């Protein structure tokens, strides 16, 4: 009966060392975060001011449309947030 061939195993070669990559935290668009937060805060302040002043502030002639205006600022903030990378 013939002898079976013995396969020679390759020597173990460790994988190449991983190089650490620094994370770039800057979005490249430094204006996005401040504008987004500003829109959120302006919208929130607009709505809170409307309720606290019982409709006299920020613009009395607008009436309940002040709420829509406040939510508009918040919506613009969400729109700006889509530019964040």
C-alpha positions in Angstrom: 0.0 0.0 0.0 1.5 3.4 -1.0 2.2 6.0 1.7 0.1 9.1 1.7 1.9 12.4 1.2 2.1 14.6 4.2 1.2 18.1 3.4 3.7 20.6 4.7 1.9 23.4 6.6 3.0 26.9 5.9 4.8 28.7 8.7 2.5 31.0 10.6 2.8 34.6 9.5 1.0 37.1 11.8 -1.2 39.6 10.1 0.4 43.0 9.5 0.1 45.4 12.4 -2.9 47.7 12.1 -2.1 51.3 11.7 -4.1 53.6 13.9 -5.9 56.3 12.0 -6.8 59.5 13.7 -10.5 60.4 13.6 -11.3 63.7 12.1 -13.9 65.1 14.4 -14.3 68.4 12.5 -17.1 68.1 10.0 -15.3 70.4 7.6 -18.3 72.6 7.9 -17.7 74.4 11.1 -20.9 76.4 10.7 -23.3 73.5 10.8 -23.4 72.8 14.6 -23.7 76.4 15.8 -26.4 77.2 13.3 -28.3 74.1 14.0 -28.3 74.7 17.8 -29.1 78.3 17.3 -32.2 77.4 15.3 -33.3 74.9 17.8 -32.9 77.4 20.7 -34.5 80.3 18.8 -37.5 78.1 18.0 -37.8 76.9 21.5 -37.4 80.4 23.0 -40.0 81.7 20.5 -42.6 79.1 21.6 -41.9 79.5 25.3 -42.0 83.3 25.1 -45.4 83.0 23.4 -46.8 80.8 26.1 -45.3 82.7 29.1 -46.5 86.1 27.8 -50.0 84.7 27.1 -49.8 85.6 23.4 -48.4 89.2 23.7 -44.8 88.3 22.7 -42.9 87.9 20.4 -45.3 89.4 17.8 -48.8 90.0 19.2 -50.3 90.6 15.7 -49.4 87.0 14.6 -51.6 85.4 17.3 -51.3 81.6 17.3 -49.1 81.7 14.2 -46.2 82.4 16.6 -46.3 78.7 17.4 -45.9 77.9 13.7 -43.0 80.4 13.5 -41.3 78.7 16.4 -41.7 75.3 14.9 -40.4 76.7 11.6 -37.2 77.6 13.3 -36.9 74.1 14.7 -37.6 72.6 11.3 -34.9 74.8 9.8 -32.6 73.4 12.5 -33.4 69.9 11.5 -32.8 70.8 7.8 -29.4 72.2 8.7 -28.6 69.1 10.6 -28.6 67.1 7.4 -25.5 68.9 6.3 -23.5 67.4 9.3 -20.9 64.8 8.3 
